[in-house]
Tab-separated table of C-alpha atoms in Angstrom:
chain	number	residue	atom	x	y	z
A	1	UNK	CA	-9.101	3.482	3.177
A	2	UNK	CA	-5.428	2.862	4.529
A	3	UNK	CA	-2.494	3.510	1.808
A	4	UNK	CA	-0.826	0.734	0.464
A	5	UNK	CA	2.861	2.276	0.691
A	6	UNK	CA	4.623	-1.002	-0.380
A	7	UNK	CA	3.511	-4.604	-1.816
A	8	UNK	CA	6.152	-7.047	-1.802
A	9	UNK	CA	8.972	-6.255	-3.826
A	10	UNK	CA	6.951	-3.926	-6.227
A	11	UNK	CA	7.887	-0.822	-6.598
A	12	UNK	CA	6.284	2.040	-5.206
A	13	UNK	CA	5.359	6.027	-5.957
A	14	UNK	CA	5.188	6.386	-1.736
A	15	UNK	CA	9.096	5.614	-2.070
A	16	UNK	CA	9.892	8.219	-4.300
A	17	UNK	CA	8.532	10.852	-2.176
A	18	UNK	CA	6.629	9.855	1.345
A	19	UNK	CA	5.718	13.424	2.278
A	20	UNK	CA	3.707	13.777	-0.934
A	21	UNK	CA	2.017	11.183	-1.609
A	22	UNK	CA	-0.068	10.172	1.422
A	23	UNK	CA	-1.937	13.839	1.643
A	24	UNK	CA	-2.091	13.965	-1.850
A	25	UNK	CA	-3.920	10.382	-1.861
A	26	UNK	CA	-6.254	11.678	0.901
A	27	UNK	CA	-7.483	14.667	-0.662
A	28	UNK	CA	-8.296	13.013	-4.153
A	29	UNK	CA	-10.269	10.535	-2.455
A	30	UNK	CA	-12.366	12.706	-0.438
A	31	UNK	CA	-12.667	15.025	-2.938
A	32	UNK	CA	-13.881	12.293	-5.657
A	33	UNK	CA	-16.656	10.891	-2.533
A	34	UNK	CA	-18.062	14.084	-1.994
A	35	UNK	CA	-18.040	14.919	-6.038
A	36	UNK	CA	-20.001	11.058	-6.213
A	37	UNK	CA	-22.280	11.581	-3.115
A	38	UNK	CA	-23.530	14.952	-4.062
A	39	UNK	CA	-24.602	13.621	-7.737
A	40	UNK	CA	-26.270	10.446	-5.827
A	41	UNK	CA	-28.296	12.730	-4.062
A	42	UNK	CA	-29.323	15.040	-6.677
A	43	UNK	CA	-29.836	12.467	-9.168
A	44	UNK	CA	-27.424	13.142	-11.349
A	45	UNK	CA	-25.258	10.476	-11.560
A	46	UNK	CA	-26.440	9.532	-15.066
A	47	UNK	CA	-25.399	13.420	-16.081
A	48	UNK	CA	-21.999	13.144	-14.436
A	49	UNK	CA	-20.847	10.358	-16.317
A	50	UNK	CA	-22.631	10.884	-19.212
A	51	UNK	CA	-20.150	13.394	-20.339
A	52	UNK	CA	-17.651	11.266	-20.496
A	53	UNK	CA	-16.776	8.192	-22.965
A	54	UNK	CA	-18.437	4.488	-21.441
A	55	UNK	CA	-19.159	6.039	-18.098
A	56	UNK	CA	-15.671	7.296	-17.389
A	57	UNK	CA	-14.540	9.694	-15.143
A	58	UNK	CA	-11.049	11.039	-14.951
A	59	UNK	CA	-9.694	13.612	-11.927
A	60	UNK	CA	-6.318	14.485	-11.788
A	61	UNK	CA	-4.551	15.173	-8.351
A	62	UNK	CA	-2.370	18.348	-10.149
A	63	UNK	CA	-3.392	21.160	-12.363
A	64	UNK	CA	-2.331	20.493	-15.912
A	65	UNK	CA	-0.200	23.398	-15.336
A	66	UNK	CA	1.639	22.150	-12.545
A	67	UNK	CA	2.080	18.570	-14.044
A	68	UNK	CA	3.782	19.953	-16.857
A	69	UNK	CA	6.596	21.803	-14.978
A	70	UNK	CA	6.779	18.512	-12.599
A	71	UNK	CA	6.884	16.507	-15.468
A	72	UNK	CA	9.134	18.436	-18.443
A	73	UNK	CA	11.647	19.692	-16.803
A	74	UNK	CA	14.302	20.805	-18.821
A	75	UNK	CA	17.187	17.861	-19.540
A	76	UNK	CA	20.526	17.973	-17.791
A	77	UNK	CA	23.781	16.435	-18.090
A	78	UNK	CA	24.819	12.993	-19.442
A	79	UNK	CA	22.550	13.268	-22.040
A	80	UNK	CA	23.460	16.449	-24.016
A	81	UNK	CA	25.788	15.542	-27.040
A	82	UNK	CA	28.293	18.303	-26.177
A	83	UNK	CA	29.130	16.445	-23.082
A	84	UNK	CA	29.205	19.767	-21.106
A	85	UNK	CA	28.486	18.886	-17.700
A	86	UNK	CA	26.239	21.138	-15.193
A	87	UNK	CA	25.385	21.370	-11.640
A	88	UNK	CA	22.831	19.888	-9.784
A	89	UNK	CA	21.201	16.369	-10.235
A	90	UNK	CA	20.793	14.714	-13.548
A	91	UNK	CA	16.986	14.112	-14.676
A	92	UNK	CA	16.034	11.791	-17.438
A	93	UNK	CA	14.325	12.796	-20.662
A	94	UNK	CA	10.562	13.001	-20.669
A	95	UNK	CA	9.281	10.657	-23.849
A	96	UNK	CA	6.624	12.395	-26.133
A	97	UNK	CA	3.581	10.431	-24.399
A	98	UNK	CA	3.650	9.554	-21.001
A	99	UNK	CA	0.552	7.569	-19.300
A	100	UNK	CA	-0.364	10.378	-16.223
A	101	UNK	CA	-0.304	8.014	-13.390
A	102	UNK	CA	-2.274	10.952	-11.602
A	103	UNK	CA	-5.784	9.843	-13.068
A	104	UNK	CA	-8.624	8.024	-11.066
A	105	UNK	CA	-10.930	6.762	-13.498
A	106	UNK	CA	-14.209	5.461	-12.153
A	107	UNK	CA	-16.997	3.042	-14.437
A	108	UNK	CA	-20.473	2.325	-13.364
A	109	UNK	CA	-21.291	-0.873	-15.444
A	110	UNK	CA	-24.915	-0.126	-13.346
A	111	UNK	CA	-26.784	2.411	-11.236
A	112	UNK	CA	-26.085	2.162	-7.695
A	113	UNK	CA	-29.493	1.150	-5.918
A	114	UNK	CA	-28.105	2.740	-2.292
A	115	UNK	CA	-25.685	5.719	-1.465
A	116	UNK	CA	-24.313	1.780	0.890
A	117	UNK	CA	-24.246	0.167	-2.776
A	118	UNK	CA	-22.487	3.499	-4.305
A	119	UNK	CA	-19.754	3.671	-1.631
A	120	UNK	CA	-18.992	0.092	-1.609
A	121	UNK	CA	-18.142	0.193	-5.655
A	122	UNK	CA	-16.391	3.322	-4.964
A	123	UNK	CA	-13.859	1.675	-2.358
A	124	UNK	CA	-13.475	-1.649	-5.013
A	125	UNK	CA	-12.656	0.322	-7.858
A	126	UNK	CA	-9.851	2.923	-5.043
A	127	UNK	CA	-8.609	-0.596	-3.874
A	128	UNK	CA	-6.976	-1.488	-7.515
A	129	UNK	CA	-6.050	2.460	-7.961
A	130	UNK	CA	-4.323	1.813	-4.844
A	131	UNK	CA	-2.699	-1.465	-6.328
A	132	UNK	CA	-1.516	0.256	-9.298
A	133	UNK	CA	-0.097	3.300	-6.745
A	134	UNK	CA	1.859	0.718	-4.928
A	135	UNK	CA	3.338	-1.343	-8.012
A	136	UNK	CA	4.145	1.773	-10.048
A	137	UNK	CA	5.712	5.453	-10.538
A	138	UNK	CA	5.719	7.491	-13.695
A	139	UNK	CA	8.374	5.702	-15.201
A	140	UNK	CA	8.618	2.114	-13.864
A	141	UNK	CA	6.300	-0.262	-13.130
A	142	UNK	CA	5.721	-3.805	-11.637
A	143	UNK	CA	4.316	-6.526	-12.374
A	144	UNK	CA	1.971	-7.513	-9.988
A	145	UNK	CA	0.426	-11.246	-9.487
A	146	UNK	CA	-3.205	-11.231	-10.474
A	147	UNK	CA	-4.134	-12.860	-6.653
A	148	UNK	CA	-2.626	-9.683	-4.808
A	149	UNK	CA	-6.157	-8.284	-6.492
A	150	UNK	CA	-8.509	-11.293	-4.546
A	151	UNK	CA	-6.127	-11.144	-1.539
A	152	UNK	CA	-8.785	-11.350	1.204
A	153	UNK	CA	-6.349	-10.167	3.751
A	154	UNK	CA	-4.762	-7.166	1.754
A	155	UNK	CA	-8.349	-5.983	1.145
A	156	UNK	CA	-9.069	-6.087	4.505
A	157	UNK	CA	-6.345	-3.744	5.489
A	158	UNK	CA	-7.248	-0.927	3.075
A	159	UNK	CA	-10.739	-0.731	2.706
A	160	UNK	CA	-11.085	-0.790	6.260
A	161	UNK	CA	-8.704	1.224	8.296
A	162	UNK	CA	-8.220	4.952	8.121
A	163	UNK	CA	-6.842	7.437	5.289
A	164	UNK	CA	-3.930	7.881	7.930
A	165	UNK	CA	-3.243	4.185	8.271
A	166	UNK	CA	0.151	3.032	5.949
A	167	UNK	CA	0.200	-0.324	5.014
A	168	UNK	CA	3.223	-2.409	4.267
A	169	UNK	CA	2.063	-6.205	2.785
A	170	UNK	CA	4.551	-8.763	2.406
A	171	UNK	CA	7.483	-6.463	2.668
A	172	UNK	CA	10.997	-7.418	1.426
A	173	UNK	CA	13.705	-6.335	3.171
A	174	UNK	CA	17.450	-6.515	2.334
A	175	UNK	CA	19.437	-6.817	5.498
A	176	UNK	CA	23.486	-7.414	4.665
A	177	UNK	CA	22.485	-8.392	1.305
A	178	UNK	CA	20.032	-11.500	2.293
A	179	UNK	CA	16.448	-10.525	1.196
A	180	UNK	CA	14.038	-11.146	4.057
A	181	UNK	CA	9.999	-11.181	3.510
A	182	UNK	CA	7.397	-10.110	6.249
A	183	UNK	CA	4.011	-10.290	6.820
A	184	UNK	CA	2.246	-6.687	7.689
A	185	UNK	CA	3.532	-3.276	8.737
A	186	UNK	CA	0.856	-1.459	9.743
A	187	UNK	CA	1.807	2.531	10.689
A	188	UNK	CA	-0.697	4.354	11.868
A	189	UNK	CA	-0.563	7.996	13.025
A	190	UNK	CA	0.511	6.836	17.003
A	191	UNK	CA	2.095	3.379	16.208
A	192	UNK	CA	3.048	0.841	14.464
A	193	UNK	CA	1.288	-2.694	14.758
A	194	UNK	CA	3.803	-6.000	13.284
A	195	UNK	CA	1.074	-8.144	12.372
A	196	UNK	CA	1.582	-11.850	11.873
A	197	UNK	CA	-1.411	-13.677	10.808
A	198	UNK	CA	-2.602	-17.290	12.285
A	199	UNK	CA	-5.634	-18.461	10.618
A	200	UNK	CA	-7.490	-21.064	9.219
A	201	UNK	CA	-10.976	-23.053	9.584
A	202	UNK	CA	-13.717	-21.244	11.481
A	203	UNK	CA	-13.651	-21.737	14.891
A	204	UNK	CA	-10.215	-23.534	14.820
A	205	UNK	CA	-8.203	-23.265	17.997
A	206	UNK	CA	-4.277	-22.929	18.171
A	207	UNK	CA	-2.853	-23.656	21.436
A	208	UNK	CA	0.535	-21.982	22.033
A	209	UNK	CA	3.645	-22.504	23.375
A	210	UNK	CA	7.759	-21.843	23.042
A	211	UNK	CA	8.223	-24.726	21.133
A	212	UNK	CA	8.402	-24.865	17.719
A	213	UNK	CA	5.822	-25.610	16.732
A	214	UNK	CA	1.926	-25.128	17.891
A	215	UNK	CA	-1.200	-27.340	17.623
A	216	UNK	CA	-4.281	-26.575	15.997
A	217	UNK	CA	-7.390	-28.306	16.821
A	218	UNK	CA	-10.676	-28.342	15.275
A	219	UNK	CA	-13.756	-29.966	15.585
A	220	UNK	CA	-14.329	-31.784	12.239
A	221	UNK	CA	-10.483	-32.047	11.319
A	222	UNK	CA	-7.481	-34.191	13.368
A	223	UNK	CA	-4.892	-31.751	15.360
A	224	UNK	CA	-2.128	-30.834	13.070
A	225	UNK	CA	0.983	-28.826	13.930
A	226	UNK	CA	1.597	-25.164	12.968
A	227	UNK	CA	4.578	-23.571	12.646
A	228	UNK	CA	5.344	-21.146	15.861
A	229	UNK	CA	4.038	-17.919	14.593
A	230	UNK	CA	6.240	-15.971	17.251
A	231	UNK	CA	9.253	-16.960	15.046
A	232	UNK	CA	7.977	-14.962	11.934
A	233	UNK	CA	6.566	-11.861	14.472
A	234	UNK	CA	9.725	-11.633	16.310
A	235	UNK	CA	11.882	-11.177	13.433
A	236	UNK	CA	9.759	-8.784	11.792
A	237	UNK	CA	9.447	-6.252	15.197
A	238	UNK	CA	13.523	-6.543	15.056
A	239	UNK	CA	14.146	-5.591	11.659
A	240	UNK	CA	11.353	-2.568	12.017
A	241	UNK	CA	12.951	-1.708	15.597
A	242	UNK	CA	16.598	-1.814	14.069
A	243	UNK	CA	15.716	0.125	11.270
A	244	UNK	CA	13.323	2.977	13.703
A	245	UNK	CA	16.899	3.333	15.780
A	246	UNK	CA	18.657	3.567	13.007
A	247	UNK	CA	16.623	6.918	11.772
A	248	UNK	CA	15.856	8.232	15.187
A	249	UNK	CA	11.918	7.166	14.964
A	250	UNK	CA	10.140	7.247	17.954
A	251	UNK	CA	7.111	5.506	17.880
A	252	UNK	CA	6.060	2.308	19.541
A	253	UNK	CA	6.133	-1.143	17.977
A	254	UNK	CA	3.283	-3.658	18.959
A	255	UNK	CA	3.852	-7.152	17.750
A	256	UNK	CA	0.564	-8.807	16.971
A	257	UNK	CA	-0.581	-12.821	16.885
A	258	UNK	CA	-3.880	-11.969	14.717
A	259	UNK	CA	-6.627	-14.840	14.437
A	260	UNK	CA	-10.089	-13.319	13.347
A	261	UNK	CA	-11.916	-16.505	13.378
A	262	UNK	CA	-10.694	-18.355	15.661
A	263	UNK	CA	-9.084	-18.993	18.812
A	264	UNK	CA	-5.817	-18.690	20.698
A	265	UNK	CA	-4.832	-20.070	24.076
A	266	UNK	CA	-1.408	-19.167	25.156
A	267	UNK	CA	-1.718	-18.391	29.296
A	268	UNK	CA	2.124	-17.847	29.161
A	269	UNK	CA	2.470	-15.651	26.248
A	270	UNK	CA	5.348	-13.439	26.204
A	271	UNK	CA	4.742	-9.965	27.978
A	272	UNK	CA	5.457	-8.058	24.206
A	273	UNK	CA	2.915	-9.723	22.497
A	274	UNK	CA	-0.628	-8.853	21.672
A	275	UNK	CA	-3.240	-11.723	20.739
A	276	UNK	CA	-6.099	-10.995	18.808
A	277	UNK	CA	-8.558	-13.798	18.152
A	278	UNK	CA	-12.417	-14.007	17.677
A	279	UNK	CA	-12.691	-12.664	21.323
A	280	UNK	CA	-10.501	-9.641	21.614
A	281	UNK	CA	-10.164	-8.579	17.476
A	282	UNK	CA	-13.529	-6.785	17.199
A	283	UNK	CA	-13.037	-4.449	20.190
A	284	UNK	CA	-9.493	-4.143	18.396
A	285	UNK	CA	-10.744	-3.547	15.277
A	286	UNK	CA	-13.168	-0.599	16.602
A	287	UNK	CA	-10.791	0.968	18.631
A	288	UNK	CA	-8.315	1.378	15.619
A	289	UNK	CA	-10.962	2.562	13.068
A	290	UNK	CA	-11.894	5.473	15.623
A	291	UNK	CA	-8.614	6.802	15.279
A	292	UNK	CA	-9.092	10.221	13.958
A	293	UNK	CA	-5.537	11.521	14.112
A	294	UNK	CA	-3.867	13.213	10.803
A	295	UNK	CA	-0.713	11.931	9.525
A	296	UNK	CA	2.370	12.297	11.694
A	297	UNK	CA	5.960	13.135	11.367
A	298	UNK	CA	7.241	10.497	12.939
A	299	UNK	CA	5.189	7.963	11.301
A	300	UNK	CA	6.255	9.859	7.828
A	301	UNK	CA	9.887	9.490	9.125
A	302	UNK	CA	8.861	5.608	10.039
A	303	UNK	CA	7.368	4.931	6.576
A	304	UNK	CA	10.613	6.363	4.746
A	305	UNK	CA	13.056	4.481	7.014
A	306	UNK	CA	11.257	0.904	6.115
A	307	UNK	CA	11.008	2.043	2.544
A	308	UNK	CA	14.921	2.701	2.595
A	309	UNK	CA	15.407	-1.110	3.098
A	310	UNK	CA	12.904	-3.076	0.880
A	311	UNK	CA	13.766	-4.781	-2.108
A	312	UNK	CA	12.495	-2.979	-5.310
A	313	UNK	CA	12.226	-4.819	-8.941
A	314	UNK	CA	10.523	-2.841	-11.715
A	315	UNK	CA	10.416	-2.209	-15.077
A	316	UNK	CA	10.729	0.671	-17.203
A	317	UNK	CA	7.469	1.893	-18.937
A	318	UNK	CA	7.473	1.453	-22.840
A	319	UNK	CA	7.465	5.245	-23.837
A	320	UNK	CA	10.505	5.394	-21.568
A	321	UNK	CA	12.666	2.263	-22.893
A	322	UNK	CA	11.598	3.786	-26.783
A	323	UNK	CA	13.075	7.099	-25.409
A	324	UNK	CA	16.136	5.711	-24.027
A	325	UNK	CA	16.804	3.694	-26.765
A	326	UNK	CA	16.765	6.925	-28.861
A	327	UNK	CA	18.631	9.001	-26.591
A	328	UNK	CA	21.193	6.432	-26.670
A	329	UNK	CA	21.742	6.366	-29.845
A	330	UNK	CA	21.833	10.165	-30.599
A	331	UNK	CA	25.060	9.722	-27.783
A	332	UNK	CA	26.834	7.772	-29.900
A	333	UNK	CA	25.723	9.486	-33.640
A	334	UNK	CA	28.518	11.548	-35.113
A	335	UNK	CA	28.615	15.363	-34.296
């Protein structure tokens, strides 16, 4: 299941700390599979779950212990009343309860009839763990439009590709102020793919060119025109290749026309482009789900350079605002 490292303008743990994150998503998932499969096969699913309160199971990705020094550290600076300063960064005040965004909780409204049937609730129930991941940290959150969670495409990406595989979806970037939304990053281990999607009717056909615009034809509709999808794919391989100079990345960028059911004729496509339609995308598709590589450096270094430059907008949690609102006021209370 790729990582979704950024959703539109949400905000995101994977900014916060890139090197953590990813590994620390891996290894909870696997370890959660194996915990699920091994009851499957002994039978004792009804036992594992049965322990806990309507079927729910909660594993944390930290000891308890090392939450708590993670989480309460000891408060510095602007917000001690005696105004004496000290060195290092400032941290914010922990409120009383916090919500441990470390927690996957799993519910089995039914018995799985197949380990097939098991896995495939398993990787729904991940996907919106993953959503709430990429739309929140421990204190701020997004809000995150309810069709992100039936978004055909964005499911697609991560419960299909690799642990390894770091999806951006609908990225914005701000570039000299002037916010700028793209379709998909997609970083794997080697690369990273700028995918621009062209689809619509089965079987419809999109006929290419440098123009402007593009025709699509289709054999129970009248030709219509299509905006150039080039236009959309170019700009987003510049502002990844910009930003990759920028912070010394090496890693190649592919720029990708994607059509999964249906077809693309452009003879004189430009050199840099890849087109994936019904006829090429499934030898694609393979290919990139046999990648077995771990997690790279460079594509670490890639991921943190993109997340540098997209637009956040957030939220703080609840217990947070209640806590600021009270450390606030004990600034201002008379000695």
């Amino acid at each position: 299941m790729a990582q979704l490292i950024k959703m539109q303008d949400y905000i995101s743990r994977y900014e916060q700390d890139i090197y953590r994150y990813p590994t620390q998503f891996a290894r909870l998932k696997k370890q959660q599979w194996d915990k699920l499969k091994a009851a499957y096969n002994a039978g004792e699913l009804d036992r594992l779950y049965s322990e806990h309160t309507e079927s729910e199971t909660q594993v944390k990705l930290d000891s308890p212990q090392e939450d708590s020094k993670r989480l309460f550290k000891k408060v510095k600076g602007i917000f001690r009343r005696t105004g004496k300063q000290e060195s290092g960064a400032e941290e914010l005040p922990m409120p009383n309860q916090i919500e441990d965004p470390n927690v996957f909780s799993l519910r089995f409204p039914f018995r799985p009839a197949s380990l097939d049937e098991l896995k495939q609730n398993f990787l729904n129930q991940l996907l919106r763990f993953q959503m709430k991941w990429g739309s929140s940290t421990l204190r701020e959150k997004s809000f995150v439009d309810q069709s992100f969670f039936l978004d055909e495409r964005l499911r697609f990406f991560l419960q299909r590709f690799p642990d390894t595989f770091l999806v951006l979806y609908k990225p914005i970037f701000l570039l000299k102020k002037a916010p700028v939304e793209v379709e998909v990053i997609l970083l794997t281990p080697v690369d990273a793919w700028c995918i621009t999607f062209l689809e619509a009717e089965e079987d419809a056909a999109f006929i290419g060119s440098s123009e402007r615009f593009w025709v699509r034809r289709h054999h129970k509709h009248p030709d219509k025109k299509v905006l150039n999808p080039l236009l959309g794919a170019n700009r987003m391989t510049n502002i990844v290749s910009q930003l990759f100079e920028l912070y010394r990345v090496n890693m190649p960028i592919k720029k990708v026309i994607l059509s999964r059911n249906g077809y693309v004729d452009y003879p004189e496509a430009p050199y840099d482009i890849t087109i994936l339609d019904k006829r090429t995308f499934p030898e694609w598709f393979e290919r990139m789900r046999a990648i077995s590589s771990p997690l790279k450096a460079q594509q670490l270094k890639g991921a943190q350079a993109l997340l540098e430059y997209c637009q956040t907008t957030s939220s703080l949690r609840p217990e947070w605002e209640a806590e600021y609102n009270q450390t606030d006021g004990n600034q201002h209370a008379a000695p």
